[in-house]
Coordinates of C-alpha atoms in Angstrom, one line a residue:
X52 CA 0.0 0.0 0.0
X53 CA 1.2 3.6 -0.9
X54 CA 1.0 6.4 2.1
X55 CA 0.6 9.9 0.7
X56 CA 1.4 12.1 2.9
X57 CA -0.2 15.9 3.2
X58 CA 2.6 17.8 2.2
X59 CA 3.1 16.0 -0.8
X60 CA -0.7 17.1 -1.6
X61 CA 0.0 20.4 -0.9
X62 CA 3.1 20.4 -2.8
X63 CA 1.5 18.9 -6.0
X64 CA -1.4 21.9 -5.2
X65 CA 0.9 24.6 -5.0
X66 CA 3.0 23.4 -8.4
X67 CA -0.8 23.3 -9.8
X68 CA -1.5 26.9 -9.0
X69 CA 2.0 27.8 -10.1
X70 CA 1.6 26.5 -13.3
X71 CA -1.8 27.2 -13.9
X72 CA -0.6 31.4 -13.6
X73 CA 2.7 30.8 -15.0
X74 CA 4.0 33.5 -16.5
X75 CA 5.7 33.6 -20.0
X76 CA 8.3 36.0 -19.3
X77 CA 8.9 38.3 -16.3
X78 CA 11.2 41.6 -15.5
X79 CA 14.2 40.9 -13.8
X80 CA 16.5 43.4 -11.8
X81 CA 20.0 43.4 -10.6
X82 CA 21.9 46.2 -8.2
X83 CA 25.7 47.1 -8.0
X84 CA 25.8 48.6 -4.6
X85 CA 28.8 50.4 -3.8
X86 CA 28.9 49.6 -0.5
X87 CA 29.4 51.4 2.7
X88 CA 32.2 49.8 4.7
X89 CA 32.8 49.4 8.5
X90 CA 35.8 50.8 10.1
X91 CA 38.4 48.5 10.1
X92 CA 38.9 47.0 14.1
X93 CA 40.3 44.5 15.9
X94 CA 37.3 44.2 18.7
X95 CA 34.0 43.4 17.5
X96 CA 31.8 46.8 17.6
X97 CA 28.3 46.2 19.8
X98 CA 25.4 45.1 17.9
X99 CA 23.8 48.6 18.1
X100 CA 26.7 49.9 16.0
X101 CA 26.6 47.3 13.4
X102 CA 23.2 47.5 12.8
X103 CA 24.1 51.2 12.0
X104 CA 26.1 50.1 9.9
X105 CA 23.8 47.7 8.1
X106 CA 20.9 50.3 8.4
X107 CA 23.0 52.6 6.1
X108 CA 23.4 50.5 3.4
X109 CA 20.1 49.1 3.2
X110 CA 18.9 52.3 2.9
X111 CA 20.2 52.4 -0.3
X112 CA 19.3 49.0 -1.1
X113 CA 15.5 50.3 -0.3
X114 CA 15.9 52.9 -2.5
X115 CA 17.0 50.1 -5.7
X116 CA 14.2 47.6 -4.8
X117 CA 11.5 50.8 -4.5
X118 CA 13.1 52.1 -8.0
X119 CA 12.9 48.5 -9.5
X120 CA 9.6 47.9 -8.3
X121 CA 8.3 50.8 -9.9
X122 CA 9.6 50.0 -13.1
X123 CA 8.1 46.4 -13.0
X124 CA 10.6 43.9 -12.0
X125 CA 8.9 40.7 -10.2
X126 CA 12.5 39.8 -8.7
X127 CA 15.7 41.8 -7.7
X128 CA 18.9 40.6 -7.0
X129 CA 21.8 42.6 -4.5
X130 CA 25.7 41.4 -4.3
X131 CA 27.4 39.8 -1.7
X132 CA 28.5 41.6 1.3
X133 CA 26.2 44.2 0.1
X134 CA 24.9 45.4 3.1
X135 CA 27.9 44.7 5.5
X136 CA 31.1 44.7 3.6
X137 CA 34.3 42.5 3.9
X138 CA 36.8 44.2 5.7
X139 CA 35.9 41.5 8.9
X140 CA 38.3 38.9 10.6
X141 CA 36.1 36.0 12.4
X142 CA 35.5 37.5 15.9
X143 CA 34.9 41.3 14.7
X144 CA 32.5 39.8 12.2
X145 CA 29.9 38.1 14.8
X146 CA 28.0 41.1 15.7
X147 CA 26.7 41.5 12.3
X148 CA 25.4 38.3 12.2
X149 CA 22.1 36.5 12.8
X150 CA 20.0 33.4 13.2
X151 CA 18.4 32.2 10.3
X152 CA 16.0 30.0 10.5
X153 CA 15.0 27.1 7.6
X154 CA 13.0 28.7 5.4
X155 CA 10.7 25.7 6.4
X156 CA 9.3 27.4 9.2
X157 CA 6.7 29.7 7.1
X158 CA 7.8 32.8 8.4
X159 CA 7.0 36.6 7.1
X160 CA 9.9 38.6 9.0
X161 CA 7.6 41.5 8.6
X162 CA 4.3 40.8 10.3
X163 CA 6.4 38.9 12.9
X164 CA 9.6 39.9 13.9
X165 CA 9.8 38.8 17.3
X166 CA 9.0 35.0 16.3
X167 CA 12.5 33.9 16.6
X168 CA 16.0 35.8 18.1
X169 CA 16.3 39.1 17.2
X170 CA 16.2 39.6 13.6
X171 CA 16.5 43.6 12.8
X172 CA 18.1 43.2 9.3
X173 CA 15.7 40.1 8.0
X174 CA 13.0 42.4 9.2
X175 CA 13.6 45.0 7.6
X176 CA 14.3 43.5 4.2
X177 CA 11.0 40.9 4.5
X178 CA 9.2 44.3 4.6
X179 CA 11.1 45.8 1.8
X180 CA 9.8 42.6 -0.2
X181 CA 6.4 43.4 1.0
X182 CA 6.1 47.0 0.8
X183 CA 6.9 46.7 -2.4
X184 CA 5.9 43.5 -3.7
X185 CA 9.0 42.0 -5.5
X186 CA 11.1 39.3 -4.2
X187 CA 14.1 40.6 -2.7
X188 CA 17.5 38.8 -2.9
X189 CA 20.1 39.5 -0.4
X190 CA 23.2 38.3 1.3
X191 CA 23.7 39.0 5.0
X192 CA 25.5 36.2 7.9
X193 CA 24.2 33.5 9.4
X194 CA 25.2 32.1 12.9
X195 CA 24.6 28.7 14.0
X196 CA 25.3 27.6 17.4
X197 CA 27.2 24.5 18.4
X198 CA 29.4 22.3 21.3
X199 CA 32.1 20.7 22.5
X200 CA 30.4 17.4 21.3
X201 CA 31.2 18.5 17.2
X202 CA 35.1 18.4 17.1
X203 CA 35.0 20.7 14.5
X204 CA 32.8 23.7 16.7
X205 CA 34.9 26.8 16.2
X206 CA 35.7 28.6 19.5
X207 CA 33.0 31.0 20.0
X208 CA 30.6 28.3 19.8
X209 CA 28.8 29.3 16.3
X210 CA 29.6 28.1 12.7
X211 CA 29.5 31.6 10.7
X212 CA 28.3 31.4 7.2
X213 CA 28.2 33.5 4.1
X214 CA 24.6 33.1 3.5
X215 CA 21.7 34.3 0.7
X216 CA 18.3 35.0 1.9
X217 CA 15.2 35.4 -1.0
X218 CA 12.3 37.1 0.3
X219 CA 9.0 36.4 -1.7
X220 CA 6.9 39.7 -2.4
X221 CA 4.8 38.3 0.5
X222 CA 7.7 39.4 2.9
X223 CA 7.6 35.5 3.6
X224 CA 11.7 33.6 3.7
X225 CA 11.0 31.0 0.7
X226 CA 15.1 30.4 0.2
X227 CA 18.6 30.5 2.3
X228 CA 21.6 29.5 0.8
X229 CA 25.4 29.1 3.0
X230 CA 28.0 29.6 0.9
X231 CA 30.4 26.3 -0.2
X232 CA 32.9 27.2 -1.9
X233 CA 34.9 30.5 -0.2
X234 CA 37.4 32.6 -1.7
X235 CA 40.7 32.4 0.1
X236 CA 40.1 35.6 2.2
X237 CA 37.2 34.6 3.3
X238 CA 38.3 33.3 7.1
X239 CA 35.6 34.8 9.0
X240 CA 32.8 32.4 7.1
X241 CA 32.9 28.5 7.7
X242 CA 31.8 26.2 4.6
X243 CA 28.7 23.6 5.7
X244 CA 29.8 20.1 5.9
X245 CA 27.6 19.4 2.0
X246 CA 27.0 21.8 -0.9
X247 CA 23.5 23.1 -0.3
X248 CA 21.3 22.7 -3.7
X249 CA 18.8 25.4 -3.0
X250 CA 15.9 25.7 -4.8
X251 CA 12.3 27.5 -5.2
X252 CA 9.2 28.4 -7.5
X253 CA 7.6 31.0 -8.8
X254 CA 5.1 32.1 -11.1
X255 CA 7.6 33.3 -13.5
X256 CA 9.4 30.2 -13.3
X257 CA 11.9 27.6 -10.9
X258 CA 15.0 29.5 -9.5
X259 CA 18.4 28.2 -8.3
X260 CA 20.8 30.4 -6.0
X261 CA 24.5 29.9 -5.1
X262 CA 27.1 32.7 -4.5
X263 CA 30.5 34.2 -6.1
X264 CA 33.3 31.5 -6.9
X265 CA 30.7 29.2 -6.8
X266 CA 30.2 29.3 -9.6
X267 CA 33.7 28.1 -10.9
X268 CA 33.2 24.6 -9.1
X269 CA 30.2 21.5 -10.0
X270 CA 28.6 21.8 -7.0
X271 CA 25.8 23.7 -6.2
X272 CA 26.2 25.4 -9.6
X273 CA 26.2 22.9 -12.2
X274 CA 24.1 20.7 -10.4
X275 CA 21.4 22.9 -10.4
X276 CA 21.2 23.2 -13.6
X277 CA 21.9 20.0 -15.4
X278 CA 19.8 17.9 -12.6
X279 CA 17.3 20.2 -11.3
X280 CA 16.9 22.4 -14.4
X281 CA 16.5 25.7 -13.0
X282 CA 15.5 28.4 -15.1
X283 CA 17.4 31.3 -13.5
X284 CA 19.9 31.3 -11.1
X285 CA 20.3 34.4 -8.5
X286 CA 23.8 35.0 -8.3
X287 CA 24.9 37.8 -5.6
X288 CA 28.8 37.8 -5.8
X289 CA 31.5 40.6 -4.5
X290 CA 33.6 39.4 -8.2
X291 CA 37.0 40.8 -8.6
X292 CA 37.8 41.0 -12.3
X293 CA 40.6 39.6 -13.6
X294 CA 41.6 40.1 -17.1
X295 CA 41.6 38.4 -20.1
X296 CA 38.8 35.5 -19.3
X297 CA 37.8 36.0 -16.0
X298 CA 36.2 39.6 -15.7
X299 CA 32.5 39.4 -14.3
X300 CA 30.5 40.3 -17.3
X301 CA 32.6 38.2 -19.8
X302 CA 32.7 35.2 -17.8
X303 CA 28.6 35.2 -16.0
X304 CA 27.5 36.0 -19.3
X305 CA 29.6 32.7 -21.3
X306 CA 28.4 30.7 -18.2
X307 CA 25.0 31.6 -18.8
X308 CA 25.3 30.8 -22.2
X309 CA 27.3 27.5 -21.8
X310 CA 24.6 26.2 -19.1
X311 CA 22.1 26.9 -21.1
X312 CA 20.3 29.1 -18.1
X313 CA 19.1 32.4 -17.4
X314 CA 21.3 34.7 -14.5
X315 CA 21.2 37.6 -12.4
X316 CA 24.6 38.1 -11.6
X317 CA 24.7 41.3 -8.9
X318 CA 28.1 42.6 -8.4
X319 CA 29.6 44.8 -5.4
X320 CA 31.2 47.9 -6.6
X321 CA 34.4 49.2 -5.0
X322 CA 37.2 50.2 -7.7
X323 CA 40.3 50.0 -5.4
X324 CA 39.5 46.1 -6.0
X325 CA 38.3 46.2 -9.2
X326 CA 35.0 44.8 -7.9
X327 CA 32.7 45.8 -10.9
X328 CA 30.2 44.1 -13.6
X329 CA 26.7 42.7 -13.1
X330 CA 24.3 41.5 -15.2
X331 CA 20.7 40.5 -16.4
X332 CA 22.1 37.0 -18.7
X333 CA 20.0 35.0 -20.7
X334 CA 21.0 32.0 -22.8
X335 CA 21.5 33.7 -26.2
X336 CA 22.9 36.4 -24.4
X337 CA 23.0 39.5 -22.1
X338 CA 20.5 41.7 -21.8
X339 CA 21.5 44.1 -19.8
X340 CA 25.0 44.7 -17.8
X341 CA 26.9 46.9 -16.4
X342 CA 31.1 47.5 -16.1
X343 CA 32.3 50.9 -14.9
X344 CA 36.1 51.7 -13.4
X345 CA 35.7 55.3 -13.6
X346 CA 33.1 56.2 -10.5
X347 CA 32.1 54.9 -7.5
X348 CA 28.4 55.3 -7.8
X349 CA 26.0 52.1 -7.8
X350 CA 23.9 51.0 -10.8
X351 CA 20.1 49.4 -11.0
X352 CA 19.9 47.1 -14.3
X353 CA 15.7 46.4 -15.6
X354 CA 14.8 43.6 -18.2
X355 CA 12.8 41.0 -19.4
X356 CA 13.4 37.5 -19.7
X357 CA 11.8 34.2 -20.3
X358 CA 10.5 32.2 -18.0
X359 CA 11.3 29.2 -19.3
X360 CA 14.0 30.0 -21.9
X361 CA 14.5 26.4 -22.9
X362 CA 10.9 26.5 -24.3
X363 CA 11.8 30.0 -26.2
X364 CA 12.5 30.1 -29.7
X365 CA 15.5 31.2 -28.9
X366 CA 17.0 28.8 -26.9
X367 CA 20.4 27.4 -28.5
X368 CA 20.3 24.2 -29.9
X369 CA 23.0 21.8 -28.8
X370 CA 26.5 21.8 -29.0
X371 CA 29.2 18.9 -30.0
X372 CA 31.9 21.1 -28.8
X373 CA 34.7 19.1 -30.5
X374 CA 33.1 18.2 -33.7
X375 CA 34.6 20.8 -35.8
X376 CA 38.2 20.6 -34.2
X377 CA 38.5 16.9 -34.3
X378 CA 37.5 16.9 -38.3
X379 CA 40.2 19.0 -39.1
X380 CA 43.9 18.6 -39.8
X381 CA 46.1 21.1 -38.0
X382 CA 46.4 24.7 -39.6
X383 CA 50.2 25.7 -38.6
X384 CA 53.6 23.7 -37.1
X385 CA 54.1 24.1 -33.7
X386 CA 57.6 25.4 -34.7
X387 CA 56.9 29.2 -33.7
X388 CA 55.0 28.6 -30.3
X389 CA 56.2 29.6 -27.1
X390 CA 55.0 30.1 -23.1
X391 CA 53.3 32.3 -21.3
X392 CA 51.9 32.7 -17.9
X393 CA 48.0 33.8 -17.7
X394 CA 46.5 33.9 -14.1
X395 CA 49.0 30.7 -13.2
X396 CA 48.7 29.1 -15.6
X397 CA 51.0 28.3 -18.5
X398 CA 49.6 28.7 -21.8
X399 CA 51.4 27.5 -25.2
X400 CA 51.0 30.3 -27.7
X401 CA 51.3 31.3 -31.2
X402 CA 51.4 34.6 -32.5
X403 CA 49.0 35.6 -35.1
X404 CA 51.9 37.8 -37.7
X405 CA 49.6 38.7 -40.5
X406 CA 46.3 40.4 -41.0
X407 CA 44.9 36.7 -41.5
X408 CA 45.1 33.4 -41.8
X409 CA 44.7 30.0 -40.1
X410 CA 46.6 29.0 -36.9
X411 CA 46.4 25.5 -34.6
X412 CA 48.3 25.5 -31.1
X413 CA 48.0 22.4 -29.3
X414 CA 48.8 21.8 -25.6
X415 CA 48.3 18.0 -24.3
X416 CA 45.0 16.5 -25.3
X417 CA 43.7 20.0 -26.6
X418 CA 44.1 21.8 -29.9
X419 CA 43.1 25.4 -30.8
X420 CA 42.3 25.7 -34.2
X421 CA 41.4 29.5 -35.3
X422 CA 40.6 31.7 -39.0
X423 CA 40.7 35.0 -38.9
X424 CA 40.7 38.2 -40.8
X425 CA 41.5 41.5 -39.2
X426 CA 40.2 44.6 -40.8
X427 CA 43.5 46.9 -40.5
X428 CA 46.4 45.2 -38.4
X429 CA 48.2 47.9 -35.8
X430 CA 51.8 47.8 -36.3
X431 CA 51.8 48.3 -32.5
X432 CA 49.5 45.6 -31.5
X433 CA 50.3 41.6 -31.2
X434 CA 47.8 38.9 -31.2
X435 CA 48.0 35.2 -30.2
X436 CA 46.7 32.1 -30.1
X437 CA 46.4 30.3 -27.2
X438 CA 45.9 26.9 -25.3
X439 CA 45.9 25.6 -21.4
X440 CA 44.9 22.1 -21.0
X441 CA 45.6 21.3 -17.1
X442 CA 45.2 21.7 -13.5
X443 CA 44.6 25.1 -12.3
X444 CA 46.4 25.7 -9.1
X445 CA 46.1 28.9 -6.7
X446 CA 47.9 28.2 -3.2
X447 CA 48.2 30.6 -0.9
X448 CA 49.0 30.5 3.1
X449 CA 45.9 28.6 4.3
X450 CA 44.3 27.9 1.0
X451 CA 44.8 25.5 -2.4
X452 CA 42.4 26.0 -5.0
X453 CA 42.5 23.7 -8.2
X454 CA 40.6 22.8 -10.9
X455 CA 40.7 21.6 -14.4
X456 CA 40.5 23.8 -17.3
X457 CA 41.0 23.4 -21.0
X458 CA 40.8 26.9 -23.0
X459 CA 41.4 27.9 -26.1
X460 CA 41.9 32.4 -26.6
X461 CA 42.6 34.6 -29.0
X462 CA 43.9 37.5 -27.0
X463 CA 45.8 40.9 -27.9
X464 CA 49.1 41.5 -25.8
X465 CA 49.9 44.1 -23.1
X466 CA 52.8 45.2 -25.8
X467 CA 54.8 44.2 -28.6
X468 CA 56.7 42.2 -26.0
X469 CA 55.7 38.7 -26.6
X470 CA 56.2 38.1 -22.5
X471 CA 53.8 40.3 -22.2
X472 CA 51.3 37.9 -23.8
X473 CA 48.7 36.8 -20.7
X474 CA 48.9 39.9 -18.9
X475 CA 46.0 42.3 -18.5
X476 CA 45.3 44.9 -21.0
X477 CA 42.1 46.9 -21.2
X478 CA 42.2 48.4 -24.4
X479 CA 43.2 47.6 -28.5
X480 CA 43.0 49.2 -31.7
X481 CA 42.4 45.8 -33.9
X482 CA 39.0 45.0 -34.9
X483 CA 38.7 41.7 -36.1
X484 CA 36.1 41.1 -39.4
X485 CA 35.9 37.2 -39.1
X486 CA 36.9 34.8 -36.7
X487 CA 36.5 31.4 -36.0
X488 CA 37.7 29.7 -32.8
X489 CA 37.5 26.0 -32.1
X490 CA 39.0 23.2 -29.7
X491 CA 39.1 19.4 -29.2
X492 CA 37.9 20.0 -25.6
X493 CA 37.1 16.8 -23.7
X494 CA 34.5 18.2 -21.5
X495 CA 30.9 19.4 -22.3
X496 CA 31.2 22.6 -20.2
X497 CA 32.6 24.9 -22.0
X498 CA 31.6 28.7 -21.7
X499 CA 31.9 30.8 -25.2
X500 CA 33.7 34.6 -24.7
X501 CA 34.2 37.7 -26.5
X502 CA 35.3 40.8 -25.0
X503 CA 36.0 43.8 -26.8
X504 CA 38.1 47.0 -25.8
X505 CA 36.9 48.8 -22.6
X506 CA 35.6 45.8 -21.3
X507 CA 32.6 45.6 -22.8
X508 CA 30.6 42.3 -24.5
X509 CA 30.0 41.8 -28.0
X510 CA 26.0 40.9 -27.6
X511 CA 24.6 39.5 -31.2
X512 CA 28.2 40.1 -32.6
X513 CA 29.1 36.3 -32.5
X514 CA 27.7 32.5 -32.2
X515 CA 28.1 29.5 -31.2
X516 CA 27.6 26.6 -34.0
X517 CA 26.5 22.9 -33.4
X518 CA 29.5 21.5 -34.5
X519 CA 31.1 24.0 -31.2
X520 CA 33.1 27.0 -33.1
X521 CA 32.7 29.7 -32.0
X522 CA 32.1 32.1 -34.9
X523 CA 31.7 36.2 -35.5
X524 CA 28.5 37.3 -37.0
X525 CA 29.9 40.2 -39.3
X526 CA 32.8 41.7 -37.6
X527 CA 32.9 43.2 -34.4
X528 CA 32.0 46.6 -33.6
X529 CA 35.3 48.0 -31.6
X530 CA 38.6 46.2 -31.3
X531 CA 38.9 42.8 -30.0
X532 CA 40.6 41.8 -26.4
X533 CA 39.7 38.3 -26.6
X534 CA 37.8 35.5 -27.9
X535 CA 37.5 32.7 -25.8
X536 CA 36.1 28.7 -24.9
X537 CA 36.7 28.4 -21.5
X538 CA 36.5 25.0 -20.6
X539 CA 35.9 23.2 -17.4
X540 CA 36.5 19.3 -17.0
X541 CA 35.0 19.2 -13.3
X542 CA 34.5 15.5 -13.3
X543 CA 39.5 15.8 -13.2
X544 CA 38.6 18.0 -10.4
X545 CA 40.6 16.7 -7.7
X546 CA 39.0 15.8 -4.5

């Protein structure tokens, strides 16, 4: 005999009512929040003074959800350590946190606040949900109390995490994420014993959330797509850019398209760290973002997406992303290639010496195969072709990050110096009007980029074919930085 158990009726019933209101599309929002920053100390500050602190920049986070609501938007996403900051060492950071219960629990923050420990900043962001009728996304700290029993309870007696709350436009908590996969600074924050796969429904479709490098690893991010086929993911990150392939709006924006997924990818913006770039991402493309070095001010970004892209007519159709390469003999002899660094790692290149032509660089299992055609070569400018097939390695004092990439760029040179090749440059002269880039990659994950000068994207300029090259449309508006499949083989991942 088969027990059904209530919630499983009501859960059927909701899904029902969800569906039978689905919306098509909906407006989606994202905010760069400069962000007001504590005073860096030693000794925690007292409660009262962090809330302050917190008070101040939800304020202008009020100010964001009010203007997005206005203009539409069912959803808004804020950045990471948007409302706190980062400047925080374990013990000064604890003030600024609170308890936050399992979403579970069918609470509205707003209409009652005093259900559970004190609870000042969900409150007042619950209501911001509710006053204005949008879900609000947000990323505050969570404490969770332990004991001497768990050998791993940190001295104070709480596990801290990096945490994402989603308000519903009820007010009510329908989602909380803790942060797995920290960056290396990030010692104040402990990671939960599993990745969290964190997921919820709406009317405008079924939403994933994770947070900031993330989004580099499997899990939660890949798993959300691939197995619980989300249609959005809420992406609140504090990203600092790092040129050529991993700025925020290149890289969120070839995710986006590589998953096959829409994003909201909310950025914090602070200059000094190059923190900068957020963006409203749909599968074919971005449709609204955001990259500015030259102020300090915070920027709201409005638009539209599906609901369900994979049922849009849009939706890209499926990619063999080493059909083309492996059909095709090699272009060039290896005889003119030579090393280069790039974030680590050490790419073979080959430099690209006339205004076009056809070029292979190989590297391990991985070959690069690229045609080109520039529109007026710059005496003063040098491009190459690139490939990195291997381990990714980032060690620091009390950190080891690593992961397995296969990549095949095009990328312009800081100068004429071909040691300079791999190291960030912002700006070129060369536009390019045909490319194609293509690579035997091993790996199915593999995120198409094109970033042009002033670090801007190249939207409708370029596409990715079923056979997986990555092609330009008819030229490219301004000069070309890179061009880039960014590959991922997660399942080499070490342990």
């Amino acid at each position: 005999m088969i027990m059904f158990q209530p919630h499983i009726y009501a859960t059927v019933f909701i899904l029902s009512i969800l569906q039978a209101f689905a919306l098509d599309s909906y407006i989606a929002a994202v905010y760069e929040h400069s962000v007001i920053l504590p005073n860096v100390t030693e000794r925690p500050v007292s409660p009262e003074d962090a809330l302050t602190l917190m008070n101040k920049n939800m304020d202008v986070l009020e100010g964001a959800i009010k203007a997005a609501a206005q203009q539409g938007a069912h959803i808004i996403v804020t950045p990471e350590d948007g409302i706190y900051g980062w400047v925080f060492k374990r013990d000064a950071i604890f003030p600024y946190l609170e308890d936050i219960p399992d979403p579970q629990v069918n609470w509205i923050p707003c209409t009652d606040p005093e259900r559970f420990a004190p609870a000042a900043v969900q409150e007042r962001l619950s209501c911001m949900a509710r006053n204005n009728s949008i879900y609000v996304v947000a990323n505050i700290g969570d404490k969770k109390p332990c004991n001497s029993s768990d050998p791993k309870c940190p001295s104070n007696g709480h596990y801290q995490y990096n945490t994402n709350v989603v308000f519903d436009s009820e007010g009510k908590l329908v989602a909380r994420y803790h942060k797995y996969n920290l960056f290396m600074s990030e010692t104040q924050f402990d990671s939960p014993k599993e990745p969290e796969i964190v997921t919820f429904n709406t009317s405008f479709g079924k939403f994933g959330i994770f947070t900031c490098f993330d989004i580099l690893f499997h899990d939660p991010a890949v798993t959300l797509v691939s197995k619980l086929h989300v249609d959005t993911v809420l992406f609140p990150t504090a990203w600092m850019n790092v040129l050529p392939h991993l700025t925020a709006i290149e890289f969120h924006s070839a995710w986006a398209m590589g998953m096959g997924v829409n994003l909201l990818a909310a950025d914090t913006h602070n200059t000094s760290l190059a923190m900068t770039g957020s963006g409203i991402y749909a599968p074919d493309g971005p449709r609204a973002f955001h990259y500015n070095m030259e102020t300090e001010d915070g920027h709201l970004l409005v638009a539209e997406l599906s609901s369900l892209p994979r049922l849009s007519p849009t939706y890209p159709s499926a990619v063999n992303w080493s059909a083309y390469a492996t059909s095709v003999k090699q272009f060039s002899p290896d005889d003119c290639n030579f090393s280069g660094v790039i974030f680590f790692d050490e790419f073979t290149f080959t430099e690209l010496t006339k205004p076009e032509g056809n070029h292979t660089v190989c590297q391990k299992d991985l070959c690069c195969h690229l045609s080109y055609r520039m529109a007026e070569k710059q005496e003063d400018e040098v491009y190459v072709l690139g490939a990195f097939d291997g381990l990714h390695v980032v060690e620091g004092e009390y950190y080891l990050q690593t992961d397995f990439r296969m990549i095949c760029t095009l990328l312009k040179c800081k100068s004429t110096d071909l040691k300079t090749c791999g190291q960030p440059v912002a700006t070129a002269h060369t536009r390019f009007e045909a490319f194609s880039l293509s690579g035997t990659f091993g790996t199915s994950y593999v995120f198409p980029e094109v970033l042009l000068s002033g670090v801007q994207l190249a939207p409708g300029e370029f596409q990715v074919l079923s056979d997986g090259r990555l092609i330009s449309q008819s030229g490219t508006s301004k000069p070309v930085l890179t061009v880039t499949l960014f590959g991922r083989w997660y399942e080499k991942d070490p342990p």
